[in-house]
Coordinates of C-alpha atoms and ligand atoms in Angstrom, one line a residue:
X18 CA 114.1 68.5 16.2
X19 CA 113.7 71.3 18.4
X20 CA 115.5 74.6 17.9
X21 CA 117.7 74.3 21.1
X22 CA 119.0 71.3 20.0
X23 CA 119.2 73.0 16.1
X24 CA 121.2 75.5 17.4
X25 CA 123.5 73.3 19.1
X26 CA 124.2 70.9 15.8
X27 CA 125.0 74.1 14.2
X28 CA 127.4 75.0 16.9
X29 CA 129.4 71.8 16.5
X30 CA 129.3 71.9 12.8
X31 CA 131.2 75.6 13.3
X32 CA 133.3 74.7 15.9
X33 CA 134.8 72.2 14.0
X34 CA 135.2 74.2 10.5
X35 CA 136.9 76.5 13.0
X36 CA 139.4 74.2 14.0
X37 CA 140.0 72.3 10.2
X38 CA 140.6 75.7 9.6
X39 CA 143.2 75.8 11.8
X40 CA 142.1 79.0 13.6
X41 CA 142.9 79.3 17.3
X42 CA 142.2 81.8 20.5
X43 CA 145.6 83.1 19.6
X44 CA 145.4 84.1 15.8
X45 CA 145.8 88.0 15.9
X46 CA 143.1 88.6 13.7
X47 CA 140.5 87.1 15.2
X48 CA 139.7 90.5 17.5
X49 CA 136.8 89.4 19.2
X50 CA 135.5 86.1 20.8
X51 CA 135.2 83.7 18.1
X52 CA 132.2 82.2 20.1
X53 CA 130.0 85.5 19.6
X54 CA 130.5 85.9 16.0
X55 CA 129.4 81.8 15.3
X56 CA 126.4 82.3 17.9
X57 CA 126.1 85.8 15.9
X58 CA 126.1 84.1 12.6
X59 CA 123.9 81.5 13.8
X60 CA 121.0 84.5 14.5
X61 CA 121.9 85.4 11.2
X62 CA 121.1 82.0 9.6
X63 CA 117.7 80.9 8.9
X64 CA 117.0 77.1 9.6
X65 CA 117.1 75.7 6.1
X66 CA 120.1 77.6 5.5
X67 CA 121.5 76.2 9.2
X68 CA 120.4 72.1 7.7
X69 CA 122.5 73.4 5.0
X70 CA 125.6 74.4 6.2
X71 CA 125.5 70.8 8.4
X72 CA 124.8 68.7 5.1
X73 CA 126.1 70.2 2.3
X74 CA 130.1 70.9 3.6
X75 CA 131.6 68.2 1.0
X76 CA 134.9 68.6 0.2
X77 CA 135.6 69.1 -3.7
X78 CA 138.2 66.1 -4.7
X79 CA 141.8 67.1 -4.4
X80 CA 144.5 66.0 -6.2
X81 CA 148.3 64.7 -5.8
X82 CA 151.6 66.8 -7.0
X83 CA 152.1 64.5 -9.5
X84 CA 148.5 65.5 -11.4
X85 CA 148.7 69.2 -11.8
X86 CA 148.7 70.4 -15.2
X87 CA 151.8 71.4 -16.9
X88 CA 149.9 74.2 -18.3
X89 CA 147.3 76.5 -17.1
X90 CA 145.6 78.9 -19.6
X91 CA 144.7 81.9 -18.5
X92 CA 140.9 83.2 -19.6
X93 CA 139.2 86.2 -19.6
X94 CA 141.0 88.8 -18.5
X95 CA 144.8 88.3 -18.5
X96 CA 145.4 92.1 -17.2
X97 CA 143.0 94.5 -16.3
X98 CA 143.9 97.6 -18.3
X99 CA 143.0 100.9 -15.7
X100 CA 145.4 102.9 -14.6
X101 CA 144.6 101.6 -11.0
X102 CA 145.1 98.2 -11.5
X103 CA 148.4 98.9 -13.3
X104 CA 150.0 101.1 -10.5
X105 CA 149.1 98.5 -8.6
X106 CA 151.3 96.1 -10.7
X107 CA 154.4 98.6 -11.2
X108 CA 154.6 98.8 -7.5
X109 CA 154.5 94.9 -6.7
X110 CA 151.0 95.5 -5.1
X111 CA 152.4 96.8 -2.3
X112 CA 150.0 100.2 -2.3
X113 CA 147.1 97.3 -3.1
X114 CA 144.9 96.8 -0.2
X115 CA 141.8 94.3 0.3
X116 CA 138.7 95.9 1.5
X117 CA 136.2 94.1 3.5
X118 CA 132.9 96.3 4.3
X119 CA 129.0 95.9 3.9
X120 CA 127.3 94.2 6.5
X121 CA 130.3 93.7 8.6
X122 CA 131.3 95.1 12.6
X123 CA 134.7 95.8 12.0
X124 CA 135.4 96.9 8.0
X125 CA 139.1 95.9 7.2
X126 CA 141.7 97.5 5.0
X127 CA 144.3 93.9 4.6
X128 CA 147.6 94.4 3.0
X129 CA 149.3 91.3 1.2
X130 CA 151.5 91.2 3.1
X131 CA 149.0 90.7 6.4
X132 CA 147.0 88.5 4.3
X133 CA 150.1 86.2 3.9
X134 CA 151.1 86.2 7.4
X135 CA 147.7 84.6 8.1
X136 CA 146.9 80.9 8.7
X137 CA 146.6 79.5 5.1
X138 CA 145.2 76.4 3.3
X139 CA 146.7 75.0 0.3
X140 CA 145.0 72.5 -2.2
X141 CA 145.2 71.0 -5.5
X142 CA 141.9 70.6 -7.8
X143 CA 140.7 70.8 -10.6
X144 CA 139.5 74.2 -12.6
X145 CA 136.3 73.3 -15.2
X146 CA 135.5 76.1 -17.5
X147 CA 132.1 76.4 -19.5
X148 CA 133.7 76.7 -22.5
X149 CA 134.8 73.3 -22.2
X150 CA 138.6 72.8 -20.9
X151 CA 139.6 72.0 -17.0
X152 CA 143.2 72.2 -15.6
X153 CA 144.2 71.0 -12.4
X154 CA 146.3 73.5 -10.1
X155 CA 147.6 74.4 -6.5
X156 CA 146.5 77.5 -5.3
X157 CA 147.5 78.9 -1.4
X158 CA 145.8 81.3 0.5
X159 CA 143.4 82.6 3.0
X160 CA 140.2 80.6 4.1
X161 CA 137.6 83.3 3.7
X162 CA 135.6 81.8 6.7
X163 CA 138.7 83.5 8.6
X164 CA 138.7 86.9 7.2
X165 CA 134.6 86.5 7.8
X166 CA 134.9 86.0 11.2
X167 CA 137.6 88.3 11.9
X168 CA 135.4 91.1 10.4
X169 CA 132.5 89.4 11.9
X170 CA 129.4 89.2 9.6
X171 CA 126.0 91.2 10.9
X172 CA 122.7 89.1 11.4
X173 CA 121.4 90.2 8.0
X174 CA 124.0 89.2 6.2
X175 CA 123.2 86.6 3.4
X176 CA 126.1 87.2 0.3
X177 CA 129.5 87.7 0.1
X178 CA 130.1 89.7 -2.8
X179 CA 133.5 89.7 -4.4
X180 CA 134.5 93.2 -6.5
X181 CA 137.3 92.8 -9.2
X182 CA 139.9 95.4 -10.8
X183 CA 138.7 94.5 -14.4
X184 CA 136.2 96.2 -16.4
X185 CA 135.4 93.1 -18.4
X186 CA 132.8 95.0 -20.8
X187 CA 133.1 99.0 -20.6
X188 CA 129.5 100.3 -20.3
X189 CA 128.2 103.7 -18.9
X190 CA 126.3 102.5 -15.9
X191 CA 129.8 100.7 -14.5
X192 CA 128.0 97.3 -14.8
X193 CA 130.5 96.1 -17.3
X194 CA 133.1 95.2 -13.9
X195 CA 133.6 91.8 -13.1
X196 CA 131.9 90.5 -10.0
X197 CA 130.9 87.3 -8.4
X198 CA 128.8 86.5 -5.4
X199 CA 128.7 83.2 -2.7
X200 CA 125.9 82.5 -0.4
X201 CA 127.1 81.8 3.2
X202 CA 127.3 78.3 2.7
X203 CA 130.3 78.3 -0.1
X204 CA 131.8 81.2 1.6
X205 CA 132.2 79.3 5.0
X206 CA 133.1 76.4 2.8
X207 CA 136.6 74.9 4.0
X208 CA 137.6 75.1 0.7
X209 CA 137.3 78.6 0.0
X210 CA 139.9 80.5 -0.1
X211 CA 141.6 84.0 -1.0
X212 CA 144.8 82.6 -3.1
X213 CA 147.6 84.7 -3.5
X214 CA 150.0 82.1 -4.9
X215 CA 149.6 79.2 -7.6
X216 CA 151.4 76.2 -7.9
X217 CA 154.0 77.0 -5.2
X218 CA 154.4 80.5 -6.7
X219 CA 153.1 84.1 -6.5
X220 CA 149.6 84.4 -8.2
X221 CA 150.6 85.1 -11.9
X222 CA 148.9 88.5 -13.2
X223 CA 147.1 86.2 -15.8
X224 CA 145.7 84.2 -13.1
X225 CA 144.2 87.4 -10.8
X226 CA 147.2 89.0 -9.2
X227 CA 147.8 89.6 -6.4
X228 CA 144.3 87.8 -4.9
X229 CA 141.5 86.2 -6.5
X230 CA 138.7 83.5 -5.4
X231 CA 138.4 79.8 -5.3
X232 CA 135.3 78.2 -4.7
X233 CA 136.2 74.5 -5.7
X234 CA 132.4 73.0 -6.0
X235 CA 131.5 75.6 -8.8
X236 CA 132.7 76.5 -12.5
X237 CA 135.1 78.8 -13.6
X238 CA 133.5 81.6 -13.5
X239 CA 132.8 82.1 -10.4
X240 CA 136.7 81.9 -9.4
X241 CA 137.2 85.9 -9.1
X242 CA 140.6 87.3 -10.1
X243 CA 141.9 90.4 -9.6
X244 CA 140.1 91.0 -5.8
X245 CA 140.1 94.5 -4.5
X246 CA 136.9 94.5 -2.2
X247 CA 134.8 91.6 -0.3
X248 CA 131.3 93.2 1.0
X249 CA 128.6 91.9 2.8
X250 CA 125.1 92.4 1.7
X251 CA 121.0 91.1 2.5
X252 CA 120.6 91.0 -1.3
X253 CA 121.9 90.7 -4.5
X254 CA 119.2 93.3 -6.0
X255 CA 121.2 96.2 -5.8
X256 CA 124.5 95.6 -7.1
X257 CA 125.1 95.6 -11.0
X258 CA 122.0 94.0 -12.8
X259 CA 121.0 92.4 -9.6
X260 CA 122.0 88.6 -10.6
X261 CA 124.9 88.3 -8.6
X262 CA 127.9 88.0 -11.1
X263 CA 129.1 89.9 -14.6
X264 CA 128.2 86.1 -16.0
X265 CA 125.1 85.7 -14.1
X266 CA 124.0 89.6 -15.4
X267 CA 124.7 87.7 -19.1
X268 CA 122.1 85.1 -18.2
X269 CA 124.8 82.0 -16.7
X270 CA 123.5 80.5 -13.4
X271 CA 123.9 81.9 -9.9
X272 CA 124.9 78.1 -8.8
X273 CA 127.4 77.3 -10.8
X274 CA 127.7 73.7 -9.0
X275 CA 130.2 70.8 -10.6
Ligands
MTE21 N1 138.0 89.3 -12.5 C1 137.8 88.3 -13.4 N2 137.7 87.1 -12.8 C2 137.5 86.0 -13.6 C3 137.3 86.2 -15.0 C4 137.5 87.5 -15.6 O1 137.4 87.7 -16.8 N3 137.7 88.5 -14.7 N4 137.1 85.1 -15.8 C5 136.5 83.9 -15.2 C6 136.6 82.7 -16.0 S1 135.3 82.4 -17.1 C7 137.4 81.6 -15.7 S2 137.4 80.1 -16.5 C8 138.5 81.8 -14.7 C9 139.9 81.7 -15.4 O2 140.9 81.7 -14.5 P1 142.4 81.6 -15.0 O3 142.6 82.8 -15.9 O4 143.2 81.6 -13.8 O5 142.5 80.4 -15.9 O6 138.5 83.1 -14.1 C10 137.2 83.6 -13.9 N5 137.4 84.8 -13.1
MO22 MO1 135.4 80.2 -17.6

């Protein structure tokens, strides 16, 4: 196959997560020509990672209404305990903002209330945990691919990594906050979304108020609650212990695939 035609695969393959995404010339966000920051992204992408994005862009199985779990146990942290994170919560997260930096053109401050009044994507699947329980549940919100290509990723962006209000483990060196990390692949992913609301209602505090991740091909962990910045990077060396998650810093696995 030559690279022309490559190139042109790829093109088709975004154009048409674009529009399942329900994304349009007319959605205020998207600032710039949506064309530029595909053909942009496409530089970006090397060719495995390209064959990738075309084959590997399964949808996780949803479920009905009728299957979602009567309960849904909330794990790890239930509420992060800093002073931040709890004005936050006195004030109905109104003051809360989401950041989204890195390697990005335009960085973005995003209000919940702007994220709301975004096009959204609801689904119903199934949460697996590694300690050994699942729970089904509907979650609502933002495909990430959207805010992506609103802030429009530079070429040398490989990871999307996603910064949480907890401190999980409190350490010296700060590397005790809860993080997770996608490659582009999961985080163009039609499925993957910023939820701000559960089961028809507003994302519980125990659940990662007032935003947290779903990635619905990988475990539990990787589903970050308690979002306050999304950023952009070439590599996962720098950040934290350099794995790419609190978990994955503990020795779990980067891929956490179902
Ligand atoms: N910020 C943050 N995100 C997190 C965790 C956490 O402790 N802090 N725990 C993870 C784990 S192990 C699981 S199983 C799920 C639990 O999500 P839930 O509390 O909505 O059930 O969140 C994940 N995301
Ligand atoms: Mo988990």
């Amino acid at each position: 196959m030559t690279r022309i035609l490559t190139r042109r695969r790829f093109l088709i393959g975004a154009s048409l997560t674009a529009s399942v995404l329900g994304l349009n010339g007319c959605d205020a966000i998207v600032e710039s020509d949506r064309t530029n920051a595909v053909l942009k992204l496409a530089e970006g992408l090397t060719m495995r990672t390209q064959r990738l994005l075309l084959g590997d862009d399964a949808l996780a199985r949803e479920f009905a209404e009728a299957d979602i779990s009567p309960t849904f146990r909330s794990n790890g942290t239930n509420m992060p305990d800093n002073a931040r994170y709890i004005d936050w919560m006195n004030r109905q997260f109104t003051t809360w903002r989401l950041e989204v930096g890195g390697l990005v053109e335009r960085p973005m401050q995003l209000s919940l209330g702007e994220l709301k009044a975004l096009p959204s994507r609801t689904q119903i699947t199934r949460h697996d945990c590694v300690e050994g329980w699942s729970a089904i549940g509907k979650w609502t919100g933002v495909p990430l691919a959207a805010l992506l290509q609103a802030a429009g990723l530079k070429p040398e962006a490989r990871y999307i990594v996603f910064h949480c209000a907890d401190e999980y483990e409190k350490s010296l060196d700060g590397s005790g906050w809860y993080y997770e990390s996608l490659d582009l692949i999961d985080a163009f992913h039609p499925q993957t979304i910023l939820a701000y609301a559960m089961n028809g209602r507003e994302l519980e505090v125990g659940h990662g108020a007032p935003l947290r991740l779903r990635v619905e091909r990988q475990l539990g962990y990787k589903q970050a609650k308690y979002l306050t910045r999304i950023e952009a990077v070439a590599d996962l060396g720098g950040i934290y212990r350099g794995n790419g998650g609190f978990w994955e810093d503990r020795g779990y696995e980067w891929y956490a695939g179902i």
